[in-house]
Amino acid sequence: MPRTLVAANWKMYKTSAEARTYFDTWRTLPAVAGREVAFFPPYTLLHEVSAYLRPGEAAGAQNLHEAPEGVFTGEVSAAMVLDAGCVYALVGHSERRHLFGERDERVAKKFTAALNAGLRPILCVGETLEEREAGRTLQLVLGQLQAAVGMLPPTAGFDVAYEPVWAIGTGKVARCEDAAEVHAAILEWLKKRGAGKDARLLYGGSVKPDNAADLLATEAVHGLLVGGASLQPEEFHRIVTAGL
Ligand code: PGA
């Protein structure tokens, strides 16, 4: 199993000056052995953030377009984010799915485009509150997985982030046993298909310094995807080092 991955999804936050201030502080905090850290800044900061990274740290894109290039005003390809220093790319984040109408078929194309370009995609999956209350969580999550991963060769390298939509940015974190149940189902699904042999399963949704250690100690949780609490370096560092 590769190292635990703790990822910072900055979403649409930070200018260049703010990123510089962040890393001025971040680099005074001790580097964390045994855990990998990945930063997902806005596209405009990818080059800059890549240059700030220490060993054990990586950069990733929050999104990409599925085409290699073309007449797609405002879009950015997998090769472009790779060129800007990315190792990872988030694909199918719930804000992309729910605010920008990305459906499973589109997410699958982006996932394949990321792999073909040599990136390691992190497929984001997760149910809405309505779907959870209707008892459809596993069906929904495994369906999202099937749509993106179903046709892939077994050698493809990727990670998966389980982010219940109702937990993102709401302060309502999933109970560890709920995360464990979904993660176990994802692992079993991957194993059955012989896919994602080295895939890490990240939990995301209202991760904070005070719940990170319990989540990281949960069965089949191999990392965290952190939004709001990754925007302050000291707070994010407390999450990265939680339970150590
Ligand atoms: P949050 O966001 O930590 O602010 O809930 C997580 C995410 O959207 O990846």
PDB file of C-alpha atoms and ligand atoms in Angstrom:
ATOM      1  CA  MET A   1       0.000   0.000   0.000  1.00  0.00           C
ATOM      2  CA  PRO A   2       1.472   3.410  -0.941  1.00  0.00           C
ATOM      3  CA  ARG A   3       1.773   6.173   1.612  1.00  0.00           C
ATOM      4  CA  THR A   4      -1.256   7.881   3.104  1.00  0.00           C
ATOM      5  CA  LEU A   5      -2.219  10.847   0.944  1.00  0.00           C
ATOM      6  CA  VAL A   6      -3.554  14.075   2.421  1.00  0.00           C
ATOM      7  CA  ALA A   7      -4.790  16.429  -0.290  1.00  0.00           C
ATOM      8  CA  ALA A   8      -5.605  20.151  -0.121  1.00  0.00           C
ATOM      9  CA  ASN A   9      -8.368  21.237  -2.481  1.00  0.00           C
ATOM     10  CA  TRP A  10      -8.137  25.017  -2.558  1.00  0.00           C
ATOM     11  CA  LYS A  11     -11.127  25.356  -4.919  1.00  0.00           C
ATOM     12  CA  MET A  12     -11.477  28.955  -6.206  1.00  0.00           C
ATOM     13  CA  TYR A  13      -9.348  30.560  -3.493  1.00  0.00           C
ATOM     14  CA  LYS A  14      -6.009  32.367  -3.433  1.00  0.00           C
ATOM     15  CA  THR A  15      -4.027  34.748  -5.570  1.00  0.00           C
ATOM     16  CA  SER A  16      -0.340  34.429  -6.272  1.00  0.00           C
ATOM     17  CA  ALA A  17       0.576  36.670  -3.319  1.00  0.00           C
ATOM     18  CA  GLU A  18      -1.656  34.628  -1.014  1.00  0.00           C
ATOM     19  CA  ALA A  19      -0.079  31.379  -2.201  1.00  0.00           C
ATOM     20  CA  ARG A  20       3.387  32.816  -1.516  1.00  0.00           C
ATOM     21  CA  THR A  21       2.367  33.801   2.013  1.00  0.00           C
ATOM     22  CA  TYR A  22       0.865  30.335   2.549  1.00  0.00           C
ATOM     23  CA  PHE A  23       4.036  28.527   1.508  1.00  0.00           C
ATOM     24  CA  ASP A  24       6.252  30.952   3.448  1.00  0.00           C
ATOM     25  CA  THR A  25       4.478  29.609   6.530  1.00  0.00           C
ATOM     26  CA  TRP A  26       4.065  26.029   5.285  1.00  0.00           C
ATOM     27  CA  ARG A  27       7.803  25.680   4.780  1.00  0.00           C
ATOM     28  CA  THR A  28       8.495  26.647   8.382  1.00  0.00           C
ATOM     29  CA  LEU A  29       6.340  23.690   9.519  1.00  0.00           C
ATOM     30  CA  PRO A  30       8.098  20.322   9.737  1.00  0.00           C
ATOM     31  CA  ALA A  31       7.964  18.117   6.625  1.00  0.00           C
ATOM     32  CA  VAL A  32       5.947  14.995   7.384  1.00  0.00           C
ATOM     33  CA  ALA A  33       7.671  11.664   6.835  1.00  0.00           C
ATOM     34  CA  GLY A  34       5.454   8.753   5.852  1.00  0.00           C
ATOM     35  CA  ARG A  35       2.598  10.844   4.484  1.00  0.00           C
ATOM     36  CA  GLU A  36       2.278  12.337   1.053  1.00  0.00           C
ATOM     37  CA  VAL A  37       0.779  15.806   0.715  1.00  0.00           C
ATOM     38  CA  ALA A  38      -0.827  17.091  -2.489  1.00  0.00           C
ATOM     39  CA  PHE A  39      -1.988  20.633  -3.230  1.00  0.00           C
ATOM     40  CA  PHE A  40      -4.774  21.329  -5.705  1.00  0.00           C
ATOM     41  CA  PRO A  41      -4.656  25.088  -6.296  1.00  0.00           C
ATOM     42  CA  PRO A  42      -6.526  26.924  -9.060  1.00  0.00           C
ATOM     43  CA  TYR A  43      -4.962  26.490 -12.529  1.00  0.00           C
ATOM     44  CA  THR A  44      -3.390  29.958 -12.361  1.00  0.00           C
ATOM     45  CA  LEU A  45      -1.202  28.894  -9.428  1.00  0.00           C
ATOM     46  CA  LEU A  46      -0.073  25.460 -10.603  1.00  0.00           C
ATOM     47  CA  HIS A  47       3.360  26.515 -11.891  1.00  0.00           C
ATOM     48  CA  GLU A  48       4.025  28.613  -8.842  1.00  0.00           C
ATOM     49  CA  VAL A  49       2.863  26.055  -6.285  1.00  0.00           C
ATOM     50  CA  SER A  50       4.834  23.293  -8.041  1.00  0.00           C
ATOM     51  CA  ALA A  51       7.983  25.350  -7.513  1.00  0.00           C
ATOM     52  CA  TYR A  52       7.322  25.632  -3.754  1.00  0.00           C
ATOM     53  CA  LEU A  53       6.998  21.893  -3.115  1.00  0.00           C
ATOM     54  CA  ARG A  54       9.323  19.828  -0.954  1.00  0.00           C
ATOM     55  CA  PRO A  55      10.039  16.081  -1.323  1.00  0.00           C
ATOM     56  CA  GLY A  56       6.896  14.124  -0.461  1.00  0.00           C
ATOM     57  CA  GLU A  57       4.663  16.924  -1.765  1.00  0.00           C
ATOM     58  CA  ALA A  58       2.919  17.057  -5.137  1.00  0.00           C
ATOM     59  CA  ALA A  59       0.595  19.277  -7.134  1.00  0.00           C
ATOM     60  CA  GLY A  60      -2.665  18.376  -8.789  1.00  0.00           C
ATOM     61  CA  ALA A  61      -5.372  19.952 -10.933  1.00  0.00           C
ATOM     62  CA  GLN A  62      -8.935  20.361  -9.695  1.00  0.00           C
ATOM     63  CA  ASN A  63     -10.364  19.536 -13.106  1.00  0.00           C
ATOM     64  CA  LEU A  64      -9.386  19.173 -16.765  1.00  0.00           C
ATOM     65  CA  HIS A  65     -10.992  18.907 -20.174  1.00  0.00           C
ATOM     66  CA  GLU A  66     -11.165  15.501 -21.819  1.00  0.00           C
ATOM     67  CA  ALA A  67      -9.855  16.576 -25.254  1.00  0.00           C
ATOM     68  CA  PRO A  68      -6.097  16.729 -25.858  1.00  0.00           C
ATOM     69  CA  GLU A  69      -6.451  20.220 -27.386  1.00  0.00           C
ATOM     70  CA  GLY A  70      -8.957  22.141 -29.451  1.00  0.00           C
ATOM     71  CA  VAL A  71     -11.370  25.010 -29.816  1.00  0.00           C
ATOM     72  CA  PHE A  72     -12.663  24.922 -26.231  1.00  0.00           C
ATOM     73  CA  THR A  73     -12.501  28.458 -24.897  1.00  0.00           C
ATOM     74  CA  GLY A  74     -11.707  28.561 -21.213  1.00  0.00           C
ATOM     75  CA  GLU A  75     -10.727  24.905 -20.897  1.00  0.00           C
ATOM     76  CA  VAL A  76      -7.427  23.253 -19.933  1.00  0.00           C
ATOM     77  CA  SER A  77      -6.191  19.822 -21.058  1.00  0.00           C
ATOM     78  CA  ALA A  78      -4.525  16.999 -19.144  1.00  0.00           C
ATOM     79  CA  ALA A  79      -1.247  17.579 -21.009  1.00  0.00           C
ATOM     80  CA  MET A  80      -1.354  21.252 -19.990  1.00  0.00           C
ATOM     81  CA  VAL A  81      -1.740  20.556 -16.269  1.00  0.00           C
ATOM     82  CA  LEU A  82       0.967  17.901 -16.505  1.00  0.00           C
ATOM     83  CA  ASP A  83       3.187  20.519 -18.117  1.00  0.00           C
ATOM     84  CA  ALA A  84       2.349  22.916 -15.260  1.00  0.00           C
ATOM     85  CA  GLY A  85       3.784  20.434 -12.756  1.00  0.00           C
ATOM     86  CA  CYS A  86       0.816  18.237 -11.837  1.00  0.00           C
ATOM     87  CA  VAL A  87       1.086  14.625 -10.788  1.00  0.00           C
ATOM     88  CA  TYR A  88      -2.592  14.296  -9.857  1.00  0.00           C
ATOM     89  CA  ALA A  89      -5.953  15.495 -11.142  1.00  0.00           C
ATOM     90  CA  LEU A  90      -9.309  15.468  -9.389  1.00  0.00           C
ATOM     91  CA  VAL A  91     -12.009  14.117 -11.647  1.00  0.00           C
ATOM     92  CA  GLY A  92     -15.730  14.261 -10.963  1.00  0.00           C
ATOM     93  CA  HIS A  93     -15.618  16.406  -7.830  1.00  0.00           C
ATOM     94  CA  SER A  94     -19.176  16.838  -6.584  1.00  0.00           C
ATOM     95  CA  GLU A  95     -19.063  20.584  -7.314  1.00  0.00           C
ATOM     96  CA  ARG A  96     -18.250  19.730 -10.943  1.00  0.00           C
ATOM     97  CA  ARG A  97     -21.033  17.164 -11.028  1.00  0.00           C
ATOM     98  CA  HIS A  98     -23.697  19.230  -9.263  1.00  0.00           C
ATOM     99  CA  LEU A  99     -22.857  22.862 -10.083  1.00  0.00           C
ATOM    100  CA  PHE A 100     -21.481  22.344 -13.604  1.00  0.00           C
ATOM    101  CA  GLY A 101     -23.594  19.429 -14.757  1.00  0.00           C
ATOM    102  CA  GLU A 102     -20.849  16.873 -15.286  1.00  0.00           C
ATOM    103  CA  ARG A 103     -22.430  13.488 -15.676  1.00  0.00           C
ATOM    104  CA  ASP A 104     -20.840  10.066 -15.340  1.00  0.00           C
ATOM    105  CA  GLU A 105     -20.065   9.785 -19.085  1.00  0.00           C
ATOM    106  CA  ARG A 106     -18.148  13.066 -19.076  1.00  0.00           C
ATOM    107  CA  VAL A 107     -16.338  12.173 -15.865  1.00  0.00           C
ATOM    108  CA  ALA A 108     -15.282   8.865 -17.445  1.00  0.00           C
ATOM    109  CA  LYS A 109     -13.804  10.695 -20.446  1.00  0.00           C
ATOM    110  CA  LYS A 110     -11.868  13.048 -18.180  1.00  0.00           C
ATOM    111  CA  PHE A 111     -10.634  10.129 -16.101  1.00  0.00           C
ATOM    112  CA  THR A 112      -9.320   8.354 -19.206  1.00  0.00           C
ATOM    113  CA  ALA A 113      -7.789  11.571 -20.571  1.00  0.00           C
ATOM    114  CA  ALA A 114      -5.905  12.088 -17.301  1.00  0.00           C
ATOM    115  CA  LEU A 115      -4.578   8.524 -17.368  1.00  0.00           C
ATOM    116  CA  ASN A 116      -3.574   8.765 -21.028  1.00  0.00           C
ATOM    117  CA  ALA A 117      -1.618  11.949 -20.340  1.00  0.00           C
ATOM    118  CA  GLY A 118       0.337  10.285 -17.543  1.00  0.00           C
ATOM    119  CA  LEU A 119      -1.477  11.874 -14.608  1.00  0.00           C
ATOM    120  CA  ARG A 120      -2.782   9.918 -11.639  1.00  0.00           C
ATOM    121  CA  PRO A 121      -6.477  10.792 -11.456  1.00  0.00           C
ATOM    122  CA  ILE A 122      -8.403  10.875  -8.199  1.00  0.00           C
ATOM    123  CA  LEU A 123     -11.966   9.899  -8.959  1.00  0.00           C
ATOM    124  CA  CYS A 124     -14.423  11.654  -6.645  1.00  0.00           C
ATOM    125  CA  VAL A 125     -17.608   9.799  -5.812  1.00  0.00           C
ATOM    126  CA  GLY A 126     -20.363  10.424  -3.290  1.00  0.00           C
ATOM    127  CA  GLU A 127     -24.079  10.492  -2.635  1.00  0.00           C
ATOM    128  CA  THR A 128     -26.457  13.354  -1.865  1.00  0.00           C
ATOM    129  CA  LEU A 129     -28.435  13.409   1.376  1.00  0.00           C
ATOM    130  CA  GLU A 130     -31.550  12.392  -0.532  1.00  0.00           C
ATOM    131  CA  GLU A 131     -29.768   9.380  -2.011  1.00  0.00           C
ATOM    132  CA  ARG A 132     -28.411   8.377   1.406  1.00  0.00           C
ATOM    133  CA  GLU A 133     -31.823   8.669   3.024  1.00  0.00           C
ATOM    134  CA  ALA A 134     -33.299   6.555   0.238  1.00  0.00           C
ATOM    135  CA  GLY A 135     -30.744   3.831   1.048  1.00  0.00           C
ATOM    136  CA  ARG A 136     -29.046   4.253  -2.330  1.00  0.00           C
ATOM    137  CA  THR A 137     -25.544   5.202  -1.193  1.00  0.00           C
ATOM    138  CA  LEU A 138     -23.657   2.077  -2.253  1.00  0.00           C
ATOM    139  CA  GLN A 139     -25.578   1.686  -5.493  1.00  0.00           C
ATOM    140  CA  LEU A 140     -24.836   5.298  -6.394  1.00  0.00           C
ATOM    141  CA  VAL A 141     -21.162   5.258  -5.427  1.00  0.00           C
ATOM    142  CA  LEU A 142     -20.434   1.936  -7.120  1.00  0.00           C
ATOM    143  CA  GLY A 143     -22.289   3.158 -10.203  1.00  0.00           C
ATOM    144  CA  GLN A 144     -20.046   6.233 -10.356  1.00  0.00           C
ATOM    145  CA  LEU A 145     -17.041   3.938  -9.996  1.00  0.00           C
ATOM    146  CA  GLN A 146     -18.253   1.570 -12.709  1.00  0.00           C
ATOM    147  CA  ALA A 147     -18.831   4.450 -15.131  1.00  0.00           C
ATOM    148  CA  ALA A 148     -15.238   5.714 -14.835  1.00  0.00           C
ATOM    149  CA  VAL A 149     -13.233   2.590 -14.075  1.00  0.00           C
ATOM    150  CA  GLY A 150     -15.338  -0.188 -15.611  1.00  0.00           C
ATOM    151  CA  MET A 151     -13.557  -0.372 -18.959  1.00  0.00           C
ATOM    152  CA  LEU A 152     -10.018   0.350 -17.848  1.00  0.00           C
ATOM    153  CA  PRO A 153      -7.067  -1.999 -18.156  1.00  0.00           C
ATOM    154  CA  PRO A 154      -6.098  -3.416 -14.734  1.00  0.00           C
ATOM    155  CA  THR A 155      -2.751  -1.612 -14.792  1.00  0.00           C
ATOM    156  CA  ALA A 156      -4.254   1.904 -14.622  1.00  0.00           C
ATOM    157  CA  GLY A 157      -3.024   3.821 -11.564  1.00  0.00           C
ATOM    158  CA  PHE A 158      -5.579   5.980  -9.791  1.00  0.00           C
ATOM    159  CA  ASP A 159      -7.023   6.863  -6.397  1.00  0.00           C
ATOM    160  CA  VAL A 160     -10.626   7.332  -5.291  1.00  0.00           C
ATOM    161  CA  ALA A 161     -12.058  10.007  -2.992  1.00  0.00           C
ATOM    162  CA  TYR A 162     -15.330   9.240  -1.249  1.00  0.00           C
ATOM    163  CA  GLU A 163     -16.980  12.557  -0.510  1.00  0.00           C
ATOM    164  CA  PRO A 164     -20.608  12.466   0.622  1.00  0.00           C
ATOM    165  CA  VAL A 165     -22.150  15.570  -0.968  1.00  0.00           C
ATOM    166  CA  TRP A 166     -23.995  16.413   2.260  1.00  0.00           C
ATOM    167  CA  ALA A 167     -20.671  16.553   4.130  1.00  0.00           C
ATOM    168  CA  ILE A 168     -18.825  18.927   1.791  1.00  0.00           C
ATOM    169  CA  GLY A 169     -18.447  22.403   3.259  1.00  0.00           C
ATOM    170  CA  THR A 170     -21.303  21.813   5.698  1.00  0.00           C
ATOM    171  CA  GLY A 171     -19.429  20.972   8.899  1.00  0.00           C
ATOM    172  CA  LYS A 172     -21.280  17.612   8.924  1.00  0.00           C
ATOM    173  CA  VAL A 173     -18.597  14.963   8.725  1.00  0.00           C
ATOM    174  CA  ALA A 174     -19.555  11.361   7.966  1.00  0.00           C
ATOM    175  CA  ARG A 175     -19.356   9.003  10.932  1.00  0.00           C
ATOM    176  CA  CYS A 176     -16.267   6.814  10.729  1.00  0.00           C
ATOM    177  CA  GLU A 177     -18.454   3.717  10.435  1.00  0.00           C
ATOM    178  CA  ASP A 178     -20.311   5.198   7.455  1.00  0.00           C
ATOM    179  CA  ALA A 179     -17.019   6.027   5.739  1.00  0.00           C
ATOM    180  CA  ALA A 180     -15.721   2.533   6.573  1.00  0.00           C
ATOM    181  CA  GLU A 181     -18.796   0.904   5.048  1.00  0.00           C
ATOM    182  CA  VAL A 182     -18.527   2.799   1.769  1.00  0.00           C
ATOM    183  CA  HIS A 183     -14.744   2.393   1.569  1.00  0.00           C
ATOM    184  CA  ALA A 184     -15.039  -1.349   2.169  1.00  0.00           C
ATOM    185  CA  ALA A 185     -17.598  -1.604  -0.636  1.00  0.00           C
ATOM    186  CA  ILE A 186     -15.326   0.345  -3.013  1.00  0.00           C
ATOM    187  CA  LEU A 187     -12.342  -1.854  -2.130  1.00  0.00           C
ATOM    188  CA  GLU A 188     -14.340  -5.014  -2.680  1.00  0.00           C
ATOM    189  CA  TRP A 189     -15.625  -3.725  -6.011  1.00  0.00           C
ATOM    190  CA  LEU A 190     -12.083  -2.909  -7.157  1.00  0.00           C
ATOM    191  CA  LYS A 191     -10.760  -6.251  -5.997  1.00  0.00           C
ATOM    192  CA  LYS A 192     -13.488  -8.154  -7.828  1.00  0.00           C
ATOM    193  CA  ARG A 193     -12.559  -6.417 -11.061  1.00  0.00           C
ATOM    194  CA  GLY A 194      -8.816  -6.629 -10.496  1.00  0.00           C
ATOM    195  CA  ALA A 195      -8.689  -2.829 -10.958  1.00  0.00           C
ATOM    196  CA  GLY A 196      -6.879  -0.153  -8.978  1.00  0.00           C
ATOM    197  CA  LYS A 197      -4.495  -2.549  -7.269  1.00  0.00           C
ATOM    198  CA  ASP A 198      -2.595   0.287  -5.594  1.00  0.00           C
ATOM    199  CA  ALA A 199      -5.579   2.666  -5.347  1.00  0.00           C
ATOM    200  CA  ARG A 200      -5.838   4.687  -2.149  1.00  0.00           C
ATOM    201  CA  LEU A 201      -9.297   5.527  -0.857  1.00  0.00           C
ATOM    202  CA  LEU A 202      -9.518   9.070   0.490  1.00  0.00           C
ATOM    203  CA  TYR A 203     -12.341  10.414   2.604  1.00  0.00           C
ATOM    204  CA  GLY A 204     -13.466  14.009   2.046  1.00  0.00           C
ATOM    205  CA  GLY A 205     -16.171  16.258   3.475  1.00  0.00           C
ATOM    206  CA  SER A 206     -15.718  18.608   6.471  1.00  0.00           C
ATOM    207  CA  VAL A 207     -12.359  17.132   7.485  1.00  0.00           C
ATOM    208  CA  LYS A 208     -10.913  19.239  10.320  1.00  0.00           C
ATOM    209  CA  PRO A 209      -7.939  18.906  12.679  1.00  0.00           C
ATOM    210  CA  ASP A 210     -10.192  17.446  15.375  1.00  0.00           C
ATOM    211  CA  ASN A 211     -11.695  14.635  13.272  1.00  0.00           C
ATOM    212  CA  ALA A 212      -8.725  13.803  11.004  1.00  0.00           C
ATOM    213  CA  ALA A 213      -7.013  11.321  13.329  1.00  0.00           C
ATOM    214  CA  ASP A 214     -10.158   9.219  13.787  1.00  0.00           C
ATOM    215  CA  LEU A 215     -10.868   9.233  10.069  1.00  0.00           C
ATOM    216  CA  LEU A 216      -7.291   8.236   9.223  1.00  0.00           C
ATOM    217  CA  ALA A 217      -7.493   5.404  11.755  1.00  0.00           C
ATOM    218  CA  THR A 218     -10.666   4.089  10.096  1.00  0.00           C
ATOM    219  CA  GLU A 219     -10.529   0.783   8.231  1.00  0.00           C
ATOM    220  CA  ALA A 220      -9.886   1.276   4.484  1.00  0.00           C
ATOM    221  CA  VAL A 221      -9.332   5.047   4.764  1.00  0.00           C
ATOM    222  CA  HIS A 222      -5.960   5.694   3.128  1.00  0.00           C
ATOM    223  CA  GLY A 223      -6.034   9.460   3.039  1.00  0.00           C
ATOM    224  CA  LEU A 224      -8.086  12.640   3.180  1.00  0.00           C
ATOM    225  CA  LEU A 225      -9.292  15.264   0.721  1.00  0.00           C
ATOM    226  CA  VAL A 226      -9.576  18.573   2.542  1.00  0.00           C
ATOM    227  CA  GLY A 227     -11.312  21.712   1.305  1.00  0.00           C
ATOM    228  CA  GLY A 228     -11.947  24.614   3.699  1.00  0.00           C
ATOM    229  CA  ALA A 229      -9.517  23.438   6.369  1.00  0.00           C
ATOM    230  CA  SER A 230      -6.639  23.309   3.874  1.00  0.00           C
ATOM    231  CA  LEU A 231      -6.659  27.064   3.260  1.00  0.00           C
ATOM    232  CA  GLN A 232      -4.690  27.926   6.417  1.00  0.00           C
ATOM    233  CA  PRO A 233      -1.240  26.309   6.548  1.00  0.00           C
ATOM    234  CA  GLU A 234      -1.203  25.691  10.302  1.00  0.00           C
ATOM    235  CA  GLU A 235      -4.662  24.122  10.275  1.00  0.00           C
ATOM    236  CA  PHE A 236      -3.828  21.946   7.270  1.00  0.00           C
ATOM    237  CA  HIS A 237      -0.557  20.878   8.874  1.00  0.00           C
ATOM    238  CA  ARG A 238      -2.477  19.693  11.942  1.00  0.00           C
ATOM    239  CA  ILE A 239      -4.581  17.503   9.633  1.00  0.00           C
ATOM    240  CA  VAL A 240      -1.550  16.156   7.771  1.00  0.00           C
ATOM    241  CA  THR A 241       0.111  15.169  11.050  1.00  0.00           C
ATOM    242  CA  ALA A 242      -3.071  13.955  12.782  1.00  0.00           C
ATOM    243  CA  GLY A 243      -2.583  10.777  14.783  1.00  0.00           C
ATOM    244  CA  LEU A 244       1.193  10.632  14.264  1.00  0.00           C
TER     245      LEU A 244
HETATM  246  P1  PGA B   1     -14.594  20.596   2.700  1.00  0.00           P
HETATM  247  O1  PGA B   1     -14.448  20.250   1.134  1.00  0.00           O
HETATM  248  O2  PGA B   1     -13.401  19.984   3.394  1.00  0.00           O
HETATM  249  O3  PGA B   1     -14.594  22.086   2.765  1.00  0.00           O
HETATM  250  O4  PGA B   1     -15.871  19.980   3.164  1.00  0.00           O
HETATM  251  C1  PGA B   1     -13.984  18.993   0.714  1.00  0.00           C
HETATM  252  C2  PGA B   1     -13.956  18.921  -0.795  1.00  0.00           C
HETATM  253  O5  PGA B   1     -14.851  19.481  -1.457  1.00  0.00           O
HETATM  254  O6  PGA B   1     -13.056  18.304  -1.386  1.00  0.00           O
END
